[in-house]
Structure formats: structure tokens, C-alpha cells
Coordinates of C-alpha atoms in Angstrom, one line a residue:
X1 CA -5.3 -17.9 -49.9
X2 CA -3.6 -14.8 -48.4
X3 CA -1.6 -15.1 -45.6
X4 CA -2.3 -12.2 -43.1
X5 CA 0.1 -11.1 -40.8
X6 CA -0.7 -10.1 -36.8
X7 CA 0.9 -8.0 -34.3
X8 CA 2.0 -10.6 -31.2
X9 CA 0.7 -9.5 -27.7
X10 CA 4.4 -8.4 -26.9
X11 CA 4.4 -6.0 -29.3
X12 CA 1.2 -4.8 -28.1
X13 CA 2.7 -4.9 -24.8
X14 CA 5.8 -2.9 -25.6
X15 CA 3.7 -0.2 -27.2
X16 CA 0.8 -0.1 -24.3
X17 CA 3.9 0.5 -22.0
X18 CA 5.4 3.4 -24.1
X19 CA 1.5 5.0 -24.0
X20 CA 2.5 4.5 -20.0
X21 CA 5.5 5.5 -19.1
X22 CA 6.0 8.1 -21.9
X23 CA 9.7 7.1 -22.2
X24 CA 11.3 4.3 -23.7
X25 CA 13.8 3.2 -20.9
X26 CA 11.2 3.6 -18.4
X27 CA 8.6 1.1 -20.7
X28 CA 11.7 -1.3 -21.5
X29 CA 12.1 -1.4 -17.6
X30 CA 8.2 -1.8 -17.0
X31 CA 8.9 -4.9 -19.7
X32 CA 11.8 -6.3 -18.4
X33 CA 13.8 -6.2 -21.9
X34 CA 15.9 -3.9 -22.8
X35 CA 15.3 -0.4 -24.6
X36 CA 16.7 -1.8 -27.7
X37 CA 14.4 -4.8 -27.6
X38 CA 11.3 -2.5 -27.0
X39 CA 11.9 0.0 -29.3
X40 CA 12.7 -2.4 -32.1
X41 CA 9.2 -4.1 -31.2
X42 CA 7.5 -1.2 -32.2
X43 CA 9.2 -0.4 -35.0
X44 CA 8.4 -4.1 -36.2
X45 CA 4.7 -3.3 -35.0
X46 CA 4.2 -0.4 -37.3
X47 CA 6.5 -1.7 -40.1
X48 CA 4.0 -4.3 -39.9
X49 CA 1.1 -2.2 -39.8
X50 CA 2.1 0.2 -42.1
X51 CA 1.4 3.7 -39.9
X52 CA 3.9 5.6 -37.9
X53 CA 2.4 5.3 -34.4
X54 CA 5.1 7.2 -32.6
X55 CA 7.2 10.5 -33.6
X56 CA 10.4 10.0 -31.9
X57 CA 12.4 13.3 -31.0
X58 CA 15.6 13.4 -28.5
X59 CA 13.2 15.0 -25.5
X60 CA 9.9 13.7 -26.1
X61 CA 8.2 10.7 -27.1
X62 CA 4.9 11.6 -28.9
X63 CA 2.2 9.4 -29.7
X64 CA 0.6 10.3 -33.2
X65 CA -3.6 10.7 -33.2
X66 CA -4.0 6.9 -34.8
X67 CA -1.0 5.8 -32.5
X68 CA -3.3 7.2 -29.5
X69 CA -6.4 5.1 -31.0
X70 CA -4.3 1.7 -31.9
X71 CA -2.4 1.8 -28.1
X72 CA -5.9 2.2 -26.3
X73 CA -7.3 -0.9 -28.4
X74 CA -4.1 -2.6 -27.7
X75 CA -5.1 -2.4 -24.0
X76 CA -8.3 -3.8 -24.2
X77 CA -6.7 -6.6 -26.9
X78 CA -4.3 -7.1 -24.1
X79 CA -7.2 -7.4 -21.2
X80 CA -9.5 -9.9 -23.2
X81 CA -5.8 -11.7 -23.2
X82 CA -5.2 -12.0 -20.1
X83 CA -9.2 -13.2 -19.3
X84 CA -7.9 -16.3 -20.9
X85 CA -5.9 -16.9 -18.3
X86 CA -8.4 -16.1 -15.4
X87 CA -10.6 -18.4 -17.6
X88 CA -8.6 -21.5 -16.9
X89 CA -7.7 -20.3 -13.3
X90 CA -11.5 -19.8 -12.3
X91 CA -11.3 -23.5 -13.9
X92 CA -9.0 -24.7 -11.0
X93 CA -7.9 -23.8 -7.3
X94 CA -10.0 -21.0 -5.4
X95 CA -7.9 -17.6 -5.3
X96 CA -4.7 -18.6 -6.6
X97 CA -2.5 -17.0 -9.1
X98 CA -1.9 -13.7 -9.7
X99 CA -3.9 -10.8 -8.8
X100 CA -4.1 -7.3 -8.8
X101 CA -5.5 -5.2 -6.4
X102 CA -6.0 -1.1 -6.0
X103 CA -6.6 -0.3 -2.4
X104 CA -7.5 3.3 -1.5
X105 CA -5.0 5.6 1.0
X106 CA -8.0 5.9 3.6
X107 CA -8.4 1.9 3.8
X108 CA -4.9 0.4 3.0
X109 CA -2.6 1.1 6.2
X110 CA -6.1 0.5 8.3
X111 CA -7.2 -2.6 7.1
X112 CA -4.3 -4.9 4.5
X113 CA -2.2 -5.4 7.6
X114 CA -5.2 -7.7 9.0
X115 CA -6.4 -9.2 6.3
X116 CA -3.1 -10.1 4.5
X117 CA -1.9 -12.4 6.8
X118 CA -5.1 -14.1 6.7
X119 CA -4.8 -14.5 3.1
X120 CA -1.2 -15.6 3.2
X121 CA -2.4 -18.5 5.5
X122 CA -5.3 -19.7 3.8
X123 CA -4.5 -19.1 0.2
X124 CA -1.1 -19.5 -0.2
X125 CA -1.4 -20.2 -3.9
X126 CA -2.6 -16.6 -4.4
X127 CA 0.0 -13.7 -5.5
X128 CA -1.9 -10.5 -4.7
X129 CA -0.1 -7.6 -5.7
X130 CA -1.2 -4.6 -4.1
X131 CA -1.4 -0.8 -5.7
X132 CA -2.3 2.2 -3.2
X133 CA -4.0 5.2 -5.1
X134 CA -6.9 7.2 -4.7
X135 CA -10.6 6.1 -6.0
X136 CA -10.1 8.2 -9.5
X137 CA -7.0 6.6 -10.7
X138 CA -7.8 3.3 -9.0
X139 CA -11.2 2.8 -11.0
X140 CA -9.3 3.8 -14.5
X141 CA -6.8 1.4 -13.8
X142 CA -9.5 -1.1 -13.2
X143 CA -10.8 -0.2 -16.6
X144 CA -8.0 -0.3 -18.7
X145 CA -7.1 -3.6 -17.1
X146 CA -4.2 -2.8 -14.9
X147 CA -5.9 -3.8 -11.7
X148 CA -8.1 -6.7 -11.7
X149 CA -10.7 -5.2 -9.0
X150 CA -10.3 -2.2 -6.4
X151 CA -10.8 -2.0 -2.5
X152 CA -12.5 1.2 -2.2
X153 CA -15.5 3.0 -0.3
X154 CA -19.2 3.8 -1.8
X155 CA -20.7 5.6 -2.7
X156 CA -18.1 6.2 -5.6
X157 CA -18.7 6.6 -9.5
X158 CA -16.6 4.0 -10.2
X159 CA -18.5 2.8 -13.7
X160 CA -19.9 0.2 -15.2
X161 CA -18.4 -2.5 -12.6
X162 CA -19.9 -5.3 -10.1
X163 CA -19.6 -4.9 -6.4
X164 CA -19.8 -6.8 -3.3
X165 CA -20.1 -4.5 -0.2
X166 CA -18.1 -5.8 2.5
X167 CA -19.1 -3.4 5.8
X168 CA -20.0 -0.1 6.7
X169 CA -17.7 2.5 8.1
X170 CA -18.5 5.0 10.7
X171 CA -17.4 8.4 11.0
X172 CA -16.2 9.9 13.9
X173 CA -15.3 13.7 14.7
X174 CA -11.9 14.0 16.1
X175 CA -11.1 16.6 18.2
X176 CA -8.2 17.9 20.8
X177 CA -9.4 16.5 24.4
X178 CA -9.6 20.4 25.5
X179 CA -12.1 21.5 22.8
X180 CA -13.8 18.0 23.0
X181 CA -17.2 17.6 24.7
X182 CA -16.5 14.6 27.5
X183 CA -20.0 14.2 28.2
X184 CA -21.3 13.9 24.6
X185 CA -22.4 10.5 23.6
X186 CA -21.5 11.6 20.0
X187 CA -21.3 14.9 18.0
X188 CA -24.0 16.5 15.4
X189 CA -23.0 17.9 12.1
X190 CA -23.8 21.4 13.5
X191 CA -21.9 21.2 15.9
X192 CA -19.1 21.4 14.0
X193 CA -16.7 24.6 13.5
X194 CA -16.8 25.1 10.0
X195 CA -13.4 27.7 10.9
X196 CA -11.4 24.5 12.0
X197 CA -12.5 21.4 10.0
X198 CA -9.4 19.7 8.1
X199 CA -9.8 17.3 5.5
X200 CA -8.1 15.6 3.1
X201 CA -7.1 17.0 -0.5
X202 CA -9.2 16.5 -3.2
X203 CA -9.1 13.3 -4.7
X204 CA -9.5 11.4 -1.9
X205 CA -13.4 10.1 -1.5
X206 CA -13.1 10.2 2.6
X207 CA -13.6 13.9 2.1
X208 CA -16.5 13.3 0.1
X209 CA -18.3 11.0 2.2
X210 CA -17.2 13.2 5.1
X211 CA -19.3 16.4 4.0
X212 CA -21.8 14.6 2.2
X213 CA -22.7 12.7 5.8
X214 CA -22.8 16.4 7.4
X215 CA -25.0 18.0 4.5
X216 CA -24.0 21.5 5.6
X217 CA -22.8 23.2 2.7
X218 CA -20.8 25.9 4.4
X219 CA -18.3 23.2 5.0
X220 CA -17.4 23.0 1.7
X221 CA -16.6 26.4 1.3
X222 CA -14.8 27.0 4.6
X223 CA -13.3 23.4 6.0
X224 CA -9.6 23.5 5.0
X225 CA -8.8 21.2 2.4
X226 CA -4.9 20.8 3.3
X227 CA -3.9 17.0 4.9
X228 CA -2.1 14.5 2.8
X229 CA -3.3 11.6 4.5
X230 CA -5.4 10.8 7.7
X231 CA -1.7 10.3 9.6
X232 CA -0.5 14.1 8.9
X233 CA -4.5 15.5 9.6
X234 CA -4.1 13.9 13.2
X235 CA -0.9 15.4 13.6
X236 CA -2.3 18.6 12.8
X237 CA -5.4 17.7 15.0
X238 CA -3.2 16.8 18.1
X239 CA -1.1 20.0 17.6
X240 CA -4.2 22.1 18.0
X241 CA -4.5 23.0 14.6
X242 CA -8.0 21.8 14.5
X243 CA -10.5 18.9 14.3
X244 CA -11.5 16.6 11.6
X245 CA -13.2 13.1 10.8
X246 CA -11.8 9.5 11.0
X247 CA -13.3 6.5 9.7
X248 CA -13.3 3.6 12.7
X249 CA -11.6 1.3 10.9
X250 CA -8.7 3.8 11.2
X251 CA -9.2 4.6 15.0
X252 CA -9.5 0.4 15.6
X253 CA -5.7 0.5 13.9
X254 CA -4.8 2.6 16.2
X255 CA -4.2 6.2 15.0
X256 CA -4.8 7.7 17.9
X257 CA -2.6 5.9 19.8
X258 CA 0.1 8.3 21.4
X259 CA -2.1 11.5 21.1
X260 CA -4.1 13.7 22.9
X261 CA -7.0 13.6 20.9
X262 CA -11.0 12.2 21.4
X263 CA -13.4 10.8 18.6
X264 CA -16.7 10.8 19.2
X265 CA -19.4 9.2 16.5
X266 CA -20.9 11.3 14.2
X267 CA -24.9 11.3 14.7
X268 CA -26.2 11.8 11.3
X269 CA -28.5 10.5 8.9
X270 CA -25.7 8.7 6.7
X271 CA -23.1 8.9 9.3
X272 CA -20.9 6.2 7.5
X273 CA -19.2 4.9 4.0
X274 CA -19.6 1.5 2.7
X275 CA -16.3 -0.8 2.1
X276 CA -16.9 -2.6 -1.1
X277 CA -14.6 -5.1 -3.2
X278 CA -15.9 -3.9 -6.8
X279 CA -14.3 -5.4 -10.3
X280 CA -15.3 -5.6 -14.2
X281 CA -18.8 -6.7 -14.9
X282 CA -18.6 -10.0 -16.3
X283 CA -15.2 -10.9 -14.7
X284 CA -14.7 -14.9 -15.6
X285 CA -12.4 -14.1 -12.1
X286 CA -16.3 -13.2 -10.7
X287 CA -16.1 -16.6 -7.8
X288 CA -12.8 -15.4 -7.4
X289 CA -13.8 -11.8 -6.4
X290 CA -16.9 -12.7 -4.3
X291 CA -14.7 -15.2 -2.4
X292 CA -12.0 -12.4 -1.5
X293 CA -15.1 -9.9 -0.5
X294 CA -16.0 -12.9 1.7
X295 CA -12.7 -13.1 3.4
X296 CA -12.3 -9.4 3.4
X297 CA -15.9 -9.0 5.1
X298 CA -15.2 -12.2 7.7
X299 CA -11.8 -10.5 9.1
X300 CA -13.6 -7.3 10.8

């Protein structure tokens, strides 16, 4: 009988890390081993393969086409790997171990610094690390299996993944308190200057849900697309630069503190986003995940 001879999940490692980093000192440090150690992986991983998967030049590390194709199955070898080990933890205590977590910008300074204590107290066996990025690279890491599930607001194409809605967000126009209308109860789409609307760069969903809740296409086309995150827009709101639209979990954090600035609701026919903890269909982490939407939910 012929003996058949296997790459070893490091060496899968080492080369999913290259794909990553696109540098092998970077990838060794990603690792932990050193740049020898790595490189020589991969050179055992194609020597044992038989294919050069990488073209190594002094500037630039470049992945061949078949290197491309074996370091995205590596991933997913390297996922189904690791759902071994969520198999036996699902097995034993309730949230504990380690877990990975992408939280959007427009949730993660408003919402992590109550919950985490929480979490800290009642589940100390759990390790949650915690990734900020936007919805777009937060669902491919989820994906690829370099975040286990994502903290994020709906409605987002995030893909073929499960999701527990946690609570709904409402929007609320912000505006300096000598444009602001002290008598209004709340503030209609149309009643917004389309001239001084700021919102967030693309990428970030909040912008999305913003003008999707106002359904006035104008506001596309005109509402300055220029803040960096909801801190800098107030700055820019406060310094009479303009108005814009906050989510209340960010005005119950206190964002507004310090400023001269009023937020009224928005009165329209979607006026909010949904929070939602969302993860891989068929997670064997699933309890897991629905127990941390739980806590999540219970601490607003």
C-alpha cells in the first residue's frame, strides 16, 4: 500500500499568512516563528506538493494562479480545523474559550464598553478578541474564517450567514442648537437641508441606513460624504459645519456631551437599523452565538 504524504495545518498556516500579509517577515510575525521557519514551511509545502506556489523576487512576493487557488482552499482546510475545536468546546462550558469578534466603527466605542464588563464578570472563561472594521471587510473576514461572527447593523448583505437581531437603533438628526427647531417633537426627512447633511465615507453601512430611512434621493447626490467617524462628523456638526444623523446608542454613550448640539428623532417610516450578532450558517459554536446575542440584547 502507498504511503501518501499530507501538508500539516502549519504549513497551511504559514502559507494562508503569506496570502495575508503579502510579506514574509510580516506572516512569520502573524505566526509567531521566525521568517526562516516560515519560509522554509513553504518551501517544504510545495516541495511536497510538487508546484511552485510562490515567485519570490527581492520587492515583491507574488502568489502564482494555482498558489492563489491552493492558499484559498488552505483557508477553508484551516476553518473546518478549527470547527473541531468549537466542536468539543460547544461540548463543555457556555462561552468559554477563544473567540473572535468583528464589531463595526458605528457600534464598537458606543456599545463594547457596556457590555464587556458584563461579559468579563459572568464568563470569565471566555477570551473574546475584538476586531473593529467596517461591515464589508468584517463579513469577508467572517467568511474566510478569521472572525468567528460579527456585531453589525441590518439590513446588510452580509451572505449566506445566521443572525440573531439583538435591538433596534433609532436615528436621530443632529443639528447646532441655533439651526435646531426647540419646539419640534422630532424632525421629517424633508426637512432636512440636503446643502448641509454630513455623513460618513463610504463603507460604513450607518450612511446607508441613514439615507435609505430618508428615501429622498437628492441626498445622495448632494449630502457630503466627508467624516471619518461619528466623533469627527460631530465636531464638524458643533463647529457649524453642518448637521447630520446619530444612532441613539451613540447619543446614550454620550457624544454629545460637551457640545452645543441637539438631536431630535427622525420621524420616518424606517427611522431605525437593526443590531444583529450574525455568524456562519451551521456554526457547531451556534448555542454559543445565540447565548452572546442574549447577553448582548439583555445589557441595553
Amino acid at each position: 500500500m502507498s504511503t501518501t504524504y499530507l501538508p500539516t495545518l502549519k504549513q497551511l498556516q504559514y502559507l494562508v499568512a503569506l496570502k495575508d500579509h503579502g510579506h514574509f517577515g510580516r506572516a512569520a510575525e502573524a505566526c509567531f516563528v521566525t521568517q526562516s521557519t516560515l519560509s522554509a514551511g513553504i518551501r517544504e509545502l510545495e516541495t511536497l506538493i510538487g508546484v511552485t506556489l510562490v515567485e519570490r523576487t527581492r520587492r515583491v512576493v507574488r502568489f502564482t494562479p494555482l498558489g492563489d487557488q491552493i492558499a484559498d482552499k488552505a483557508r477553508r482546510v484551516l476553518r473546518e480545523a478549527e470547527e473541531l475545536g468549537d466542536l468539543a468546546r460547544a461540548a463543555g462550558r457556555p462561552l468559554s474559550g477563544e473567540m473572535r469578534m468583528s464589531v463595526i466603527p458605528t457600534i464598537a466605542p458606543f456599545m463594547l464598553p457596556r457590555v464587556l464588563p458584563l461579559l468579563r464578570r459572568d464568563y470569565p472563561d471566555l477570551r473574546l478578541f475584538l476586531r473593529e472594521e467596517p461591515s464589508g471587510p468584517a463579513c469577508e473576514g467572517l467568511h474566510s474564517g478569521r472572525t468567528d461572527c460579527v456585531l453589525l447593523a441590518l439590513p446588510y448583505a452580509c451572505g449566506e450567514v445566521a443572525a440573531q437581531p439583538l435591538f433596534e437603533d433609532r436615528l436621530f438628526v443632529a443639528a447646532p442648537e441655533d439651526e435646531a427647531d426647540a419646539a419640534a417633537a422630532s424632525v421629517r426627512p424633508s426637512e432636512i437641508d440636503e446643502h448641509r447633511l454630513l455623513l460618513l465615507e463610504d463603507g460604513h453601512c450607518l450612511k446607508d441606513h441613514a439615507l435609505a430611512a430618508c428615501n429622498r434621493p437628492e441626498l445622495r447626490a448632494e449630502a457630503a460624504m466627508m467624516g471619518t467617524s461619528l466623533h469627527t462628523i460631530v465636531q464638524m456638526v458643533d463647529n457649524g459645519l453642518g448637521v447630520t444623523m446619530l444612532p441613539e446608542m451613540a447619543l446614550k454613550a454620550g457624544i454629545l456631551d460637551h457640545t452645543a448640539i441637539v438631536a431630535s428623532p427622525l420621524e420616518a417610516e424606517h427611522p431605525s437599523r437593526t443590531i444583529a450578532l450574525v455568524w456562519r450558517r451551521a456554526s457547531p459554536r451556534e448555542k454559543d452565538f445565540r447565548l452572546l446575542a442574549d447577553v448582548l440584547s439583555a445589557a441595553q
